[in-house]
């Protein structure tokens, strides 16, 4: 059943097929007052739905493949990419992200074909960030070179933990040694372009063991670290284990301490936090993820993928929240029949869009600057919306929130409490946008 | 029933009531009259439900019931009384099935428990009525069954049900045997001089021991064991015998068809289409459609538009005759026109009005406020309608600085209050804030100026927010009750310490037999309103019973205690408390608040204070981390929905300073502890 992974890598394609043109890519739309850039470009997310096994904590949209259908999958991903690019009418894709599932299970030629499809249709700069999520298994590692050759210039490696017994209990299919080897290979291929995912708040984890693990990780990692707190999701095996008392999770106090300690350690090692769970040095932030937090358009391709863009190709004028069909088999059939598997389209009202811009933007340490906000809401500035509210004033006075000449953002302490701050801000946004309805 | 028989029972039985008092009262001249003539049955149905009944009632009765063929001697009025969960609702279902009132299906579970809250909590709150047709010895009988509530809070309802009957089925669980409520209910029936048919239920249970229960009945109630009927209501075993016993043993009601028409309103509800639907018991004569009747209370004349039986749905008939019970629609537009206890008579033949039912004893007073002042009118009409169906609730207008206009309602107990609240929410979609339960205190004013201002020297304090300062008061008074406790001797030690901890003073203590003790205590009413009953029952395994009577007011060292959140007083939690109880009450309230206020971004100090002096404190720690670790371009719709919900939830919270307090926090501070 794993035969497609071992299939000889086809080298009959060129990585340099991207269309060159003299269009200048605007890297940061928010910095630009030109509104049209918002709808002229987008980032692209591709979802590879398959995994070899189910991790005990994961409730993501993923499937254990029954048969080798890679060729069909590849064709469908290309087809849907074509359709949605056409629909969005964007002229430029600023970044590509292959996520999953386990996209490193895909054949490198599949990745190459998809990138080729994009380049054939719109502008995709040679410099554009192309990220692939990698499971640090020997098989995954052996393919990194070919992925790189296919056009991937950034690897996000799901190390999760450097403790073998934890990896085992989480249901991961790699060891810490394999993770270290994969990391080394990735760094060799893309120096400065490798991110590690590491997880805290795991069952039986202590603050001390986490601290040691993080130090070890810092010795071997590249310039980017994503820090995740394990969240207990309904329907996972871990959820059941915790509920029957087989497994105990660290307390809220402990995970708060783990988070605090990690932020500090990373800072001491030269890593700058730029988002709730992302840290980078040497300017290696994930451009792709930043574009989500900055409220830019993105196109989601593949089973269960989400997108946010204006379907200009149909004459649409408002941004839509779009979701693709979840089950791979059904999605494949739909793509084959009508070119795409979009299951749900919801037009975002202006207030909803602003809500998303707020919720996503506040996750960044830099928060939302005035220009960025003005791009979406030229009528009412941040000061006007939030400045007068007594509840927001309390947050400003307690030092959790900052509203100044630069814009609106959380303080270091405030960022850890973002989910308590956001409802307050959303309520204010609501009140100020519809003062009559709220009173 | 003679005085000596009662006395004899005093010596042998488990007593649930204050017998001396009750016996004397029964000997009052004229009092027995009301027992003999009252035979209401009553039904509680929701306005919502009654409108759906309407579709049924507008159809002509297919079987064309001719009620004239049921003279009083073919009528039996009875009810079922039992300790909680001994199976009265199940037996009622079987009786309804056997007499064809409802179809026999698997689904007939607690047909008479109509309220959502009743089904959810497995209790009967409102008593219900069903008329059953039953053939016995080739004779057709009309049996009026009144289902009764089982919880102590509703014992007033039980007594009203009883006064409508000539007999009762006393259900006792074949496994559990006689319980406290069984005894209390028995005495209610016994004092009302009703025929008591003991029914031992659940004989199908593995641990059933009907012999043991029969000897208990013989010993405690002095009823020969031969009179007991052993049944399984669940399986239907022997239920036919129960029906036969109802006909053979229970006497028919008094009253004659030839008397002038006279009926008692014993219940009423409101229907959007027809107005007030009053439930009546006909004590004499007859009434038919088109008759002009008069309400003795209002002296207003109405024309009868519709009348009929309750089976348990409304079932229109042409006439109602003496001894029968049913419903009547007579163009009453306002719920206040159908006062429970009122007498109806023919326009041409005025009769002497019945003495009204005794008013319910409100034990717990609490403020009720709409969540939002704009909901005030809706809540007012909801409370009006609910109180019409539940006359045991007393209503007084009130207002609070923090919560605006509202009411101070009097309830029989905390369960009663919770049930009322739940019904408001479920049936009228009204959300309410309920304040701490209190009793009415008094303050004797010292300054002549204030006395002049208030118009009297004594000021009754219904709302703790109005508690006058010590400096203008010469003394405070609190309501007292004389409580009577009956319990097995083995529990007396524990009960005595409980009473002492409640500031009670022992008045006397008598062994009524070699095992049971009767104790009398003078209690401050405040000490028994919340959880005394529960504690007493749990420390005596349910065998202690308790009743009380008012004993006037007494001087008390009362103080006002504030509850502070980060230094700001929470007005709705202000409590008047005896100085000796301030610390324990304050501590308990702080603990409850700590449990029910969610953590926030900052530390919250929960304090109880008297004046400027803090006497108890709890701390709610600040959230240290509350942020979703992962959020990319995936399903942010879900995340947005969650945040939106939280934002909407904030709108419903009460803000005290910078602290957000969910409505539930108020209720959980007031609520009795979960068992």
Tab-separated table of C-alpha atoms in Angstrom, chain B residues 361-370 379 383 387 392-400 403-421 424 432-441 461-465 525-526 529-530 571-575 666-672:
chain	number	residue	atom	x	y	z
B	361	UNK	CA	-47.893	30.069	53.604
B	362	UNK	CA	-45.072	31.788	51.759
B	363	UNK	CA	-41.803	30.727	53.336
B	364	UNK	CA	-39.301	32.275	50.994
B	365	UNK	CA	-39.389	35.752	49.552
B	366	UNK	CA	-37.210	36.665	46.624
B	367	UNK	CA	-36.898	39.517	44.191
B	368	UNK	CA	-37.469	38.785	40.531
B	369	UNK	CA	-36.332	41.139	37.838
B	370	UNK	CA	-36.353	41.003	34.075
B	379	UNK	CA	-42.529	39.358	32.436
B	383	UNK	CA	-45.998	36.271	36.254
B	387	UNK	CA	-49.614	33.032	39.599
B	392	UNK	CA	-49.570	29.824	46.447
B	393	UNK	CA	-47.232	32.497	45.093
B	394	UNK	CA	-47.621	35.951	46.614
B	395	UNK	CA	-46.715	38.943	44.468
B	396	UNK	CA	-45.535	42.390	45.502
B	397	UNK	CA	-44.053	45.092	43.283
B	398	UNK	CA	-40.463	46.005	44.053
B	399	UNK	CA	-37.551	47.815	42.516
B	400	UNK	CA	-33.800	47.727	42.773
B	403	UNK	CA	-31.996	45.738	38.357
B	404	UNK	CA	-34.795	48.224	37.840
B	405	UNK	CA	-38.441	47.422	38.349
B	406	UNK	CA	-39.395	43.943	39.407
B	407	UNK	CA	-41.300	42.006	42.022
B	408	UNK	CA	-40.815	40.427	45.362
B	409	UNK	CA	-42.509	37.073	45.282
B	410	UNK	CA	-43.315	34.751	48.139
B	411	UNK	CA	-42.886	31.007	47.663
B	412	UNK	CA	-43.532	27.881	49.675
B	413	UNK	CA	-39.889	26.880	49.505
B	414	UNK	CA	-36.794	26.967	47.369
B	415	UNK	CA	-37.872	24.129	45.083
B	416	UNK	CA	-41.099	25.972	44.548
B	417	UNK	CA	-39.110	29.080	43.631
B	418	UNK	CA	-36.873	27.171	41.221
B	419	UNK	CA	-39.821	25.496	39.595
B	420	UNK	CA	-41.619	28.810	39.213
B	421	UNK	CA	-38.512	30.314	37.675
B	424	UNK	CA	-41.313	31.270	33.523
B	432	UNK	CA	-35.285	36.511	35.117
B	433	UNK	CA	-32.808	37.459	37.781
B	434	UNK	CA	-33.686	36.103	41.188
B	435	UNK	CA	-32.308	37.723	44.326
B	436	UNK	CA	-31.372	36.225	47.679
B	437	UNK	CA	-34.343	34.785	49.566
B	438	UNK	CA	-35.319	36.723	52.645
B	439	UNK	CA	-37.975	36.987	55.315
B	440	UNK	CA	-39.725	40.239	56.203
B	441	UNK	CA	-37.816	42.023	58.975
B	461	UNK	CA	-38.133	45.678	55.444
B	462	UNK	CA	-38.957	43.480	52.510
B	463	UNK	CA	-35.897	44.379	50.506
B	464	UNK	CA	-32.436	44.278	52.134
B	465	UNK	CA	-31.447	47.356	50.153
B	525	UNK	CA	-37.916	32.123	60.391
B	526	UNK	CA	-34.819	33.123	58.467
B	529	UNK	CA	-36.265	28.996	54.984
B	530	UNK	CA	-33.404	27.713	52.939
B	571	UNK	CA	-26.688	45.103	45.500
B	572	UNK	CA	-28.708	42.010	44.711
B	573	UNK	CA	-26.622	39.955	47.139
B	574	UNK	CA	-26.940	42.278	50.098
B	575	UNK	CA	-28.224	40.240	53.005
B	666	UNK	CA	-26.733	34.952	41.410
B	667	UNK	CA	-28.920	31.905	41.264
B	668	UNK	CA	-26.240	29.498	42.382
B	669	UNK	CA	-25.517	31.645	45.416
B	670	UNK	CA	-29.182	31.427	46.353
B	671	UNK	CA	-29.889	27.893	45.329
B	672	UNK	CA	-29.945	25.027	47.748
